[in-house]
Amino acid sequence: MKNILLITLLILASAIVWADAMPDFRLQDATGKNVTLSELLDGNPLIIDFWADYCKPCKQSMPLLSDLAQRYEDITVVMISIDKPKDQQRAKNYLKQNNFKFVTLFDPDMTLAKKLNVSIPPHTFILDGKGEIVYSHKGFDPSVMEEYEAQIIALLKLGEKPPAQLEEKPGAQLEEKPGAQLEEKPVPELGEKPEPGIGDKPEPGLGEKPGQKPEKKLGEKQE
């Protein structure tokens, strides 16, 4: 029981769920250009990882973080080096040789790192699209990448826009045209013969067959 409690405390110490906003910063990239947090935020998740050239676990995490950035193109991975100025060139060379998909910044005085209580690298923060820190992890183990990915997937789903709905347009309605109305005829009573209408042929008389001409009587001329 004590071992379970100890493991739980260690997990809570290494993985912390935040609800605070990342403080805005202005740090230089590898070319000396100043970059701010506001410029990096574009409404999508952001991974910020503090590292140093001397940190072996940091370098172990980099290929996996780069792979994560390639598989989820909507996220941005920002690597912030806390190397001293004299060691920054080695850090730049290492990043250049490996061609990682990162935004690389430098915090040599650990100004931002101290605000976030970062003392030993690596220390990773995951931000939502508004700059809120939703997850933090100290140290590195390959198994933690599953947790990173789960956080990213959750954030991307939360940030999804509802699919655009097609504009409903009324379909073409058929124009109603008054049709030819049938002439109403009275129903003949029992024993009565209906009056012949237009196109009607008279019914044959008694003993006559349909189509048979009437017999000529004596003294009558056949027309």
mmCIF file of N, CA and C in Angstrom, residues 123-170:
data_model
loop_
_atom_site.group_PDB
_atom_site.id
_atom_site.type_symbol
_atom_site.label_atom_id
_atom_site.label_comp_id
_atom_site.label_asym_id
_atom_site.label_seq_id
_atom_site.Cartn_x
_atom_site.Cartn_y
_atom_site.Cartn_z
ATOM 1 N N HIS A 123 11.819 20.139 -19.074
ATOM 2 C CA HIS A 123 10.538 20.474 -18.437
ATOM 3 C C HIS A 123 9.604 20.920 -19.564
ATOM 4 N N THR A 124 8.501 20.209 -19.694
ATOM 5 C CA THR A 124 7.608 20.405 -20.841
ATOM 6 C C THR A 124 6.263 20.973 -20.406
ATOM 7 N N PHE A 125 5.779 21.927 -21.186
ATOM 8 C CA PHE A 125 4.457 22.515 -20.958
ATOM 9 C C PHE A 125 3.623 22.368 -22.236
ATOM 10 N N ILE A 126 2.352 22.058 -22.051
ATOM 11 C CA ILE A 126 1.421 22.001 -23.177
ATOM 12 C C ILE A 126 0.376 23.086 -22.975
ATOM 13 N N LEU A 127 0.215 23.921 -24.004
ATOM 14 C CA LEU A 127 -0.712 25.051 -23.949
ATOM 15 C C LEU A 127 -1.866 24.832 -24.924
ATOM 16 N N ASP A 128 -3.021 25.349 -24.557
ATOM 17 C CA ASP A 128 -4.125 25.324 -25.508
ATOM 18 C C ASP A 128 -4.014 26.517 -26.453
ATOM 19 N N GLY A 129 -4.975 26.672 -27.332
ATOM 20 C CA GLY A 129 -4.891 27.729 -28.339
ATOM 21 C C GLY A 129 -4.972 29.133 -27.783
ATOM 22 N N LYS A 130 -5.405 29.270 -26.522
ATOM 23 C CA LYS A 130 -5.500 30.591 -25.896
ATOM 24 C C LYS A 130 -4.281 30.931 -25.039
ATOM 25 N N GLY A 131 -3.327 29.990 -24.954
ATOM 26 C CA GLY A 131 -2.137 30.234 -24.149
ATOM 27 C C GLY A 131 -2.248 29.760 -22.720
ATOM 28 N N GLU A 132 -3.306 29.012 -22.402
ATOM 29 C CA GLU A 132 -3.465 28.466 -21.056
ATOM 30 C C GLU A 132 -2.631 27.188 -20.925
ATOM 31 N N ILE A 133 -1.919 27.064 -19.806
ATOM 32 C CA ILE A 133 -1.138 25.853 -19.548
ATOM 33 C C ILE A 133 -2.097 24.771 -19.060
ATOM 34 N N VAL A 134 -2.213 23.711 -19.815
ATOM 35 C CA VAL A 134 -3.128 22.629 -19.451
ATOM 36 C C VAL A 134 -2.390 21.398 -18.937
ATOM 37 N N TYR A 135 -1.062 21.367 -19.127
ATOM 38 C CA TYR A 135 -0.306 20.175 -18.730
ATOM 39 C C TYR A 135 1.154 20.543 -18.574
ATOM 40 N N SER A 136 1.804 19.920 -17.588
ATOM 41 C CA SER A 136 3.230 20.146 -17.359
ATOM 42 C C SER A 136 3.878 18.841 -16.923
ATOM 43 N N HIS A 137 5.094 18.619 -17.403
ATOM 44 C CA HIS A 137 5.806 17.383 -17.050
ATOM 45 C C HIS A 137 7.290 17.670 -16.850
ATOM 46 N N LYS A 138 7.823 17.179 -15.730
ATOM 47 C CA LYS A 138 9.251 17.308 -15.439
ATOM 48 C C LYS A 138 9.956 16.010 -15.795
ATOM 49 N N GLY A 139 11.147 16.132 -16.407
ATOM 50 C CA GLY A 139 11.892 14.942 -16.788
ATOM 51 C C GLY A 139 11.380 14.364 -18.095
ATOM 52 N N PHE A 140 11.945 13.201 -18.454
ATOM 53 C CA PHE A 140 11.507 12.562 -19.698
ATOM 54 C C PHE A 140 11.672 11.060 -19.618
ATOM 55 N N ASP A 141 10.657 10.384 -20.153
ATOM 56 C CA ASP A 141 10.670 8.942 -20.365
ATOM 57 C C ASP A 141 9.878 8.699 -21.647
ATOM 58 N N PRO A 142 10.342 7.815 -22.526
ATOM 59 C CA PRO A 142 9.629 7.619 -23.797
ATOM 60 C C PRO A 142 8.136 7.336 -23.637
ATOM 61 N N SER A 143 7.767 6.695 -22.527
ATOM 62 C CA SER A 143 6.355 6.356 -22.340
ATOM 63 C C SER A 143 5.474 7.589 -22.160
ATOM 64 N N VAL A 144 6.084 8.715 -21.778
ATOM 65 C CA VAL A 144 5.286 9.924 -21.544
ATOM 66 C C VAL A 144 4.764 10.515 -22.853
ATOM 67 N N MET A 145 5.329 10.095 -23.982
ATOM 68 C CA MET A 145 4.868 10.614 -25.267
ATOM 69 C C MET A 145 3.404 10.253 -25.526
ATOM 70 N N GLU A 146 2.970 9.123 -24.988
ATOM 71 C CA GLU A 146 1.563 8.754 -25.143
ATOM 72 C C GLU A 146 0.666 9.770 -24.447
ATOM 73 N N GLU A 147 1.117 10.252 -23.284
ATOM 74 C CA GLU A 147 0.343 11.260 -22.565
ATOM 75 C C GLU A 147 0.346 12.587 -23.318
ATOM 76 N N TYR A 148 1.508 12.951 -23.872
ATOM 77 C CA TYR A 148 1.576 14.181 -24.681
ATOM 78 C C TYR A 148 0.587 14.113 -25.843
ATOM 79 N N GLU A 149 0.600 12.976 -26.522
ATOM 80 C CA GLU A 149 -0.266 12.829 -27.694
ATOM 81 C C GLU A 149 -1.737 12.863 -27.297
ATOM 82 N N ALA A 150 -2.054 12.236 -26.156
ATOM 83 C CA ALA A 150 -3.444 12.259 -25.687
ATOM 84 C C ALA A 150 -3.897 13.685 -25.391
ATOM 85 N N GLN A 151 -3.000 14.475 -24.811
ATOM 86 C CA GLN A 151 -3.329 15.873 -24.532
ATOM 87 C C GLN A 151 -3.560 16.652 -25.833
ATOM 88 N N ILE A 152 -2.703 16.414 -26.807
ATOM 89 C CA ILE A 152 -2.823 17.117 -28.092
ATOM 90 C C ILE A 152 -4.128 16.747 -28.792
ATOM 91 N N ILE A 153 -4.443 15.458 -28.806
ATOM 92 C CA ILE A 153 -5.678 15.012 -29.461
ATOM 93 C C ILE A 153 -6.894 15.650 -28.804
ATOM 94 N N ALA A 154 -6.883 15.690 -27.464
ATOM 95 C CA ALA A 154 -8.007 16.290 -26.743
ATOM 96 C C ALA A 154 -8.142 17.772 -27.076
ATOM 97 N N LEU A 155 -7.013 18.471 -27.153
ATOM 98 C CA LEU A 155 -7.059 19.905 -27.450
ATOM 99 C C LEU A 155 -7.512 20.166 -28.881
ATOM 100 N N LEU A 156 -7.060 19.349 -29.803
ATOM 101 C CA LEU A 156 -7.464 19.541 -31.197
ATOM 102 C C LEU A 156 -8.955 19.292 -31.369
ATOM 103 N N LYS A 157 -9.495 18.324 -30.636
ATOM 104 C CA LYS A 157 -10.925 18.059 -30.729
ATOM 105 C C LYS A 157 -11.722 19.198 -30.129
ATOM 106 N N LEU A 158 -11.216 19.764 -29.038
ATOM 107 C CA LEU A 158 -11.917 20.886 -28.418
ATOM 108 C C LEU A 158 -11.895 22.106 -29.319
ATOM 109 N N GLY A 159 -10.852 22.199 -30.122
ATOM 110 C CA GLY A 159 -10.715 23.381 -30.963
ATOM 111 C C GLY A 159 -11.329 23.234 -32.328
ATOM 112 N N GLU A 160 -11.953 22.069 -32.588
ATOM 113 C CA GLU A 160 -12.530 21.843 -33.908
ATOM 114 C C GLU A 160 -13.744 22.730 -34.125
ATOM 115 N N LYS A 161 -13.863 23.237 -35.307
ATOM 116 C CA LYS A 161 -15.027 24.033 -35.673
ATOM 117 C C LYS A 161 -16.099 23.103 -36.223
ATOM 118 N N PRO A 162 -17.361 23.405 -35.955
ATOM 119 C CA PRO A 162 -18.416 22.564 -36.520
ATOM 120 C C PRO A 162 -18.391 22.632 -38.031
ATOM 121 N N PRO A 163 -18.682 21.538 -38.695
ATOM 122 C CA PRO A 163 -18.650 21.557 -40.167
ATOM 123 C C PRO A 163 -19.608 22.585 -40.725
ATOM 124 N N ALA A 164 -19.162 23.229 -41.776
ATOM 125 C CA ALA A 164 -19.998 24.256 -42.400
ATOM 126 C C ALA A 164 -21.259 23.614 -42.958
ATOM 127 N N GLN A 165 -22.378 24.227 -42.657
ATOM 128 C CA GLN A 165 -23.646 23.701 -43.137
ATOM 129 C C GLN A 165 -23.974 24.300 -44.495
ATOM 130 N N LEU A 166 -24.481 23.463 -45.354
ATOM 131 C CA LEU A 166 -24.858 23.931 -46.680
ATOM 132 C C LEU A 166 -26.046 24.879 -46.568
ATOM 133 N N GLU A 167 -26.002 25.945 -47.332
ATOM 134 C CA GLU A 167 -27.095 26.910 -47.314
ATOM 135 C C GLU A 167 -28.329 26.287 -47.946
ATOM 136 N N GLU A 168 -29.388 26.320 -47.186
ATOM 137 C CA GLU A 168 -30.622 25.699 -47.663
ATOM 138 C C GLU A 168 -31.327 26.642 -48.625
ATOM 139 N N LYS A 169 -31.476 26.209 -49.829
ATOM 140 C CA LYS A 169 -32.145 27.015 -50.840
ATOM 141 C C LYS A 169 -33.440 26.330 -51.247
ATOM 142 N N PRO A 170 -34.518 27.101 -51.393
ATOM 143 C CA PRO A 170 -35.782 26.466 -51.801
ATOM 144 C C PRO A 170 -35.671 25.905 -53.202
#
